[in-house]
Amino acid sequence: MTEYTRVPLQGYQERTDSELLERASAFEARIARRRTIREFSDRDVPREVIAACIHAAGQAPSGANIQPWYFEAIRDAKTKREIRHAAEDEERRFYGGRAGEEWLDALAPLGTDENKLFLETAPWLIAIFEQRHGRDEEGEKVRHYYTKESVGLATGFLIAALHHAGLATLTHTPSPMGFLNRILARPTNEKAFLLLVVGHPADDATVPDISRKSLDRIANFRS
């Protein structure tokens, strides 16, 4: 087992209560403007922007510091087209009966269907993989801990970073997603966790007129 050398905390900046509230409120207002879109512009996004956001995602906490995630960032048109066709095959089965009436009824107000043009139109797709276990230098299987929780945290960091940069996203989860391992040549110890569509909104992009739960419906304070 690796033992880490303990070093002094660096980078923490003490702030007054009013500064804390100001910063928290500013982030709250900014993240509240985040909306999922399905109509993307084909306008390019520099690779460096995507790289910075993925690196930010890699700073997320993880069980035993294993960091059990891998990100495939795809701009190549041929690969995006192959992913779209494979995803639409799965989605046709999903909407054709696999999902069940209750699930389809829940999705109906959002207007989703099996057609996923955005997978080709958006400049970037980011496939996020969960590394369910690893291998040591001798090739022996190494257990990973809290992988889904860890990858979920990193995905949240990534979405927030992309939104902070000024981009729009769509979380896409065709089920099953094994085709991503095949198309992107990822190893069998990795499982596709989520496909994130990234770019600028199209000029005619629309979003459902929905609201979020109020604070008192999602939190309780015992003070």
CSV table of C-alpha atoms in Angstrom, one decimal:
chain,number,residue,atom,x,y,z
A,1,MET,CA,0.0,0.0,0.0
A,2,THR,CA,1.3,3.4,-0.9
A,3,GLU,CA,2.0,5.8,2.0
A,4,TYR,CA,1.7,9.5,1.1
A,5,THR,CA,4.0,12.1,2.5
A,6,ARG,CA,1.9,14.7,4.4
A,7,VAL,CA,2.6,18.3,3.3
A,8,PRO,CA,1.1,21.6,4.4
A,9,LEU,CA,-2.2,22.7,2.8
A,10,GLN,CA,-1.5,25.2,0.1
A,11,GLY,CA,-3.8,27.5,-1.9
A,12,TYR,CA,-6.5,28.0,0.8
A,13,GLN,CA,-7.4,31.6,1.2
A,14,GLU,CA,-9.2,32.8,4.3
A,15,ARG,CA,-12.3,34.9,3.5
A,16,THR,CA,-14.8,36.9,5.6
A,17,ASP,CA,-18.4,35.7,6.0
A,18,SER,CA,-19.6,38.4,3.6
A,19,GLU,CA,-17.0,37.4,1.0
A,20,LEU,CA,-18.1,33.7,1.3
A,21,LEU,CA,-21.7,34.7,0.8
A,22,GLU,CA,-20.9,36.9,-2.2
A,23,ARG,CA,-18.9,34.1,-3.9
A,24,ALA,CA,-21.4,31.4,-3.1
A,25,SER,CA,-24.3,33.6,-4.4
A,26,ALA,CA,-22.4,34.4,-7.6
A,27,PHE,CA,-21.8,30.8,-8.3
A,28,GLU,CA,-25.4,29.9,-7.5
A,29,ALA,CA,-26.6,32.5,-10.0
A,30,ARG,CA,-24.2,31.4,-12.6
A,31,ILE,CA,-24.9,27.6,-12.3
A,32,ALA,CA,-28.7,28.3,-12.2
A,33,ARG,CA,-28.4,29.5,-15.8
A,34,ARG,CA,-27.2,26.1,-16.9
A,35,ARG,CA,-29.6,24.4,-19.2
A,36,THR,CA,-29.4,21.1,-21.2
A,37,ILE,CA,-29.8,21.8,-24.9
A,38,ARG,CA,-30.3,19.6,-27.9
A,39,GLU,CA,-29.7,22.0,-30.8
A,40,PHE,CA,-26.0,22.7,-31.1
A,41,SER,CA,-24.1,25.0,-33.4
A,42,ASP,CA,-21.3,23.4,-35.4
A,43,ARG,CA,-19.0,26.3,-34.4
A,44,ASP,CA,-15.7,24.9,-33.2
A,45,VAL,CA,-14.4,25.0,-29.7
A,46,PRO,CA,-10.6,25.1,-29.2
A,47,ARG,CA,-9.0,21.8,-28.0
A,48,GLU,CA,-7.3,23.8,-25.2
A,49,VAL,CA,-10.7,24.8,-23.7
A,50,ILE,CA,-11.8,21.1,-23.5
A,51,ALA,CA,-8.5,20.0,-22.1
A,52,ALA,CA,-8.6,22.6,-19.3
A,53,CYS,CA,-12.1,21.5,-18.4
A,54,ILE,CA,-11.2,17.8,-18.4
A,55,HIS,CA,-8.2,18.6,-16.2
A,56,ALA,CA,-10.5,20.4,-13.8
A,57,ALA,CA,-12.7,17.3,-13.7
A,58,GLY,CA,-9.6,15.3,-12.8
A,59,GLN,CA,-9.3,17.3,-9.6
A,60,ALA,CA,-12.5,15.7,-8.2
A,61,PRO,CA,-12.2,13.6,-5.0
A,62,SER,CA,-12.2,9.8,-5.4
A,63,GLY,CA,-12.3,6.7,-3.2
A,64,ALA,CA,-8.8,6.0,-1.9
A,65,ASN,CA,-7.5,8.6,-4.5
A,66,ILE,CA,-7.8,5.9,-7.2
A,67,GLN,CA,-9.2,8.5,-9.7
A,68,PRO,CA,-11.1,5.7,-11.6
A,69,TRP,CA,-12.1,7.8,-14.6
A,70,TYR,CA,-11.0,8.2,-18.2
A,71,PHE,CA,-12.2,10.8,-20.7
A,72,GLU,CA,-12.2,10.4,-24.5
A,73,ALA,CA,-12.7,13.7,-26.1
A,74,ILE,CA,-13.8,13.3,-29.7
A,75,ARG,CA,-13.8,16.0,-32.4
A,76,ASP,CA,-13.1,13.7,-35.4
A,77,ALA,CA,-16.2,13.7,-37.7
A,78,LYS,CA,-15.9,10.1,-38.7
A,79,THR,CA,-15.8,8.9,-35.1
A,80,LYS,CA,-18.7,11.1,-34.1
A,81,ARG,CA,-20.8,9.7,-37.0
A,82,GLU,CA,-20.0,6.2,-36.0
A,83,ILE,CA,-21.0,6.9,-32.4
A,84,ARG,CA,-24.3,8.6,-33.6
A,85,HIS,CA,-25.3,5.5,-35.7
A,86,ALA,CA,-24.5,3.1,-32.8
A,87,ALA,CA,-26.3,5.3,-30.3
A,88,GLU,CA,-29.4,5.6,-32.5
A,89,ASP,CA,-29.5,1.8,-33.0
A,90,GLU,CA,-29.8,1.5,-29.2
A,91,GLU,CA,-32.2,4.3,-28.9
A,92,ARG,CA,-34.6,2.8,-31.5
A,93,ARG,CA,-34.7,-0.3,-29.3
A,94,PHE,CA,-35.2,1.8,-26.2
A,95,TYR,CA,-38.1,3.9,-27.6
A,96,GLY,CA,-39.4,0.8,-29.4
A,97,GLY,CA,-40.3,-1.1,-26.3
A,98,ARG,CA,-37.2,-1.6,-24.1
A,99,ALA,CA,-38.0,1.4,-21.9
A,100,GLY,CA,-41.5,0.6,-20.9
A,101,GLU,CA,-44.6,2.8,-21.0
A,102,GLU,CA,-43.9,4.5,-17.6
A,103,TRP,CA,-40.4,5.6,-18.6
A,104,LEU,CA,-41.5,6.8,-22.0
A,105,ASP,CA,-44.4,8.8,-20.4
A,106,ALA,CA,-41.9,10.5,-18.1
A,107,LEU,CA,-39.8,11.5,-21.1
A,108,ALA,CA,-42.6,12.6,-23.3
A,109,PRO,CA,-42.9,16.2,-22.0
A,110,LEU,CA,-39.2,16.7,-22.9
A,111,GLY,CA,-39.8,15.8,-26.5
A,112,THR,CA,-36.9,13.4,-26.8
A,113,ASP,CA,-36.8,10.6,-29.4
A,114,GLU,CA,-34.3,8.2,-31.1
A,115,ASN,CA,-32.9,10.8,-33.5
A,116,LYS,CA,-29.6,12.2,-32.2
A,117,LEU,CA,-28.3,14.7,-34.8
A,118,PHE,CA,-26.5,16.6,-32.1
A,119,LEU,CA,-24.0,13.8,-31.8
A,120,GLU,CA,-22.6,14.9,-35.2
A,121,THR,CA,-23.4,18.6,-35.1
A,122,ALA,CA,-21.8,19.5,-31.8
A,123,PRO,CA,-18.0,20.1,-32.1
A,124,TRP,CA,-17.1,17.8,-29.2
A,125,LEU,CA,-18.3,14.6,-27.6
A,126,ILE,CA,-16.7,13.5,-24.3
A,127,ALA,CA,-17.1,9.9,-23.4
A,128,ILE,CA,-16.6,9.3,-19.7
A,129,PHE,CA,-15.5,5.8,-18.6
A,130,GLU,CA,-15.6,4.3,-15.1
A,131,GLN,CA,-12.5,2.1,-14.4
A,132,ARG,CA,-14.1,-0.7,-12.4
A,133,HIS,CA,-10.7,-2.2,-11.5
A,134,GLY,CA,-7.1,-1.7,-12.4
A,135,ARG,CA,-3.9,-3.7,-13.0
A,136,ASP,CA,-0.6,-3.6,-11.1
A,137,GLU,CA,2.8,-3.8,-12.7
A,138,GLU,CA,2.6,-7.6,-12.7
A,139,GLY,CA,-0.8,-7.5,-14.4
A,140,GLU,CA,-2.7,-8.5,-11.3
A,141,LYS,CA,-6.2,-7.1,-10.8
A,142,VAL,CA,-6.3,-4.2,-8.4
A,143,ARG,CA,-9.6,-3.3,-6.7
A,144,HIS,CA,-11.0,0.2,-7.1
A,145,TYR,CA,-13.3,1.7,-4.5
A,146,TYR,CA,-16.4,3.8,-4.9
A,147,THR,CA,-16.0,4.0,-8.6
A,148,LYS,CA,-19.5,5.2,-9.5
A,149,GLU,CA,-19.5,7.8,-6.8
A,150,SER,CA,-16.1,9.0,-7.8
A,151,VAL,CA,-16.8,9.2,-11.6
A,152,GLY,CA,-20.1,11.0,-10.8
A,153,LEU,CA,-18.3,13.6,-8.9
A,154,ALA,CA,-15.7,14.1,-11.7
A,155,THR,CA,-18.6,14.4,-14.2
A,156,GLY,CA,-20.2,17.1,-12.1
A,157,PHE,CA,-16.9,19.0,-12.0
A,158,LEU,CA,-16.6,18.7,-15.8
A,159,ILE,CA,-20.1,20.0,-16.5
A,160,ALA,CA,-19.6,22.9,-14.1
A,161,ALA,CA,-16.3,23.7,-15.7
A,162,LEU,CA,-17.7,23.6,-19.2
A,163,HIS,CA,-20.6,25.9,-18.2
A,164,HIS,CA,-18.2,28.2,-16.4
A,165,ALA,CA,-16.2,28.4,-19.6
A,166,GLY,CA,-19.3,29.5,-21.5
A,167,LEU,CA,-20.3,26.3,-23.2
A,168,ALA,CA,-23.5,24.3,-23.3
A,169,THR,CA,-23.8,20.5,-22.7
A,170,LEU,CA,-26.1,17.6,-23.0
A,171,THR,CA,-25.8,14.4,-20.9
A,172,HIS,CA,-26.6,11.5,-23.1
A,173,THR,CA,-26.9,7.9,-21.8
A,174,PRO,CA,-28.0,5.5,-24.5
A,175,SER,CA,-28.4,2.1,-22.9
A,176,PRO,CA,-26.4,-0.1,-23.2
A,177,MET,CA,-23.3,1.9,-24.1
A,178,GLY,CA,-20.9,-0.9,-24.8
A,179,PHE,CA,-20.5,0.4,-28.4
A,180,LEU,CA,-18.3,3.2,-27.0
A,181,ASN,CA,-15.7,0.7,-25.8
A,182,ARG,CA,-15.7,-0.9,-29.2
A,183,ILE,CA,-15.5,2.4,-31.2
A,184,LEU,CA,-13.0,4.0,-28.9
A,185,ALA,CA,-11.0,0.9,-28.3
A,186,ARG,CA,-11.3,1.1,-24.5
A,187,PRO,CA,-10.3,-1.9,-22.3
A,188,THR,CA,-12.7,-4.3,-20.8
A,189,ASN,CA,-12.1,-3.0,-17.2
A,190,GLU,CA,-13.7,0.3,-18.3
A,191,LYS,CA,-17.5,0.8,-18.5
A,192,ALA,CA,-19.0,3.8,-20.3
A,193,PHE,CA,-20.6,6.0,-17.7
A,194,LEU,CA,-21.9,8.9,-19.8
A,195,LEU,CA,-21.6,10.6,-23.1
A,196,LEU,CA,-21.4,14.4,-22.8
A,197,VAL,CA,-22.2,16.5,-25.8
A,198,VAL,CA,-20.4,19.9,-25.8
A,199,GLY,CA,-20.5,23.1,-27.8
A,200,HIS,CA,-22.2,26.3,-28.4
A,201,PRO,CA,-26.1,26.5,-28.7
A,202,ALA,CA,-27.5,26.9,-32.1
A,203,ASP,CA,-29.1,30.3,-32.8
A,204,ASP,CA,-32.6,28.6,-32.7
A,205,ALA,CA,-31.9,26.5,-29.7
A,206,THR,CA,-34.9,26.0,-27.3
A,207,VAL,CA,-35.3,24.5,-23.9
A,208,PRO,CA,-38.4,23.2,-22.0
A,209,ASP,CA,-40.0,25.8,-19.7
A,210,ILE,CA,-39.2,24.0,-16.5
A,211,SER,CA,-38.2,25.0,-13.0
A,212,ARG,CA,-36.0,23.5,-10.3
A,213,LYS,CA,-37.1,22.4,-6.8
A,214,SER,CA,-36.9,25.2,-4.2
A,215,LEU,CA,-34.2,25.0,-1.5
A,216,ASP,CA,-36.7,24.0,1.2
A,217,ARG,CA,-37.7,20.9,-1.0
A,218,ILE,CA,-34.1,19.6,-1.4
A,219,ALA,CA,-32.4,20.6,1.9
A,220,ASN,CA,-32.9,20.7,5.7
A,221,PHE,CA,-30.8,22.7,8.1
A,222,ARG,CA,-30.4,21.4,11.7
A,223,SER,CA,-28.8,24.4,13.3
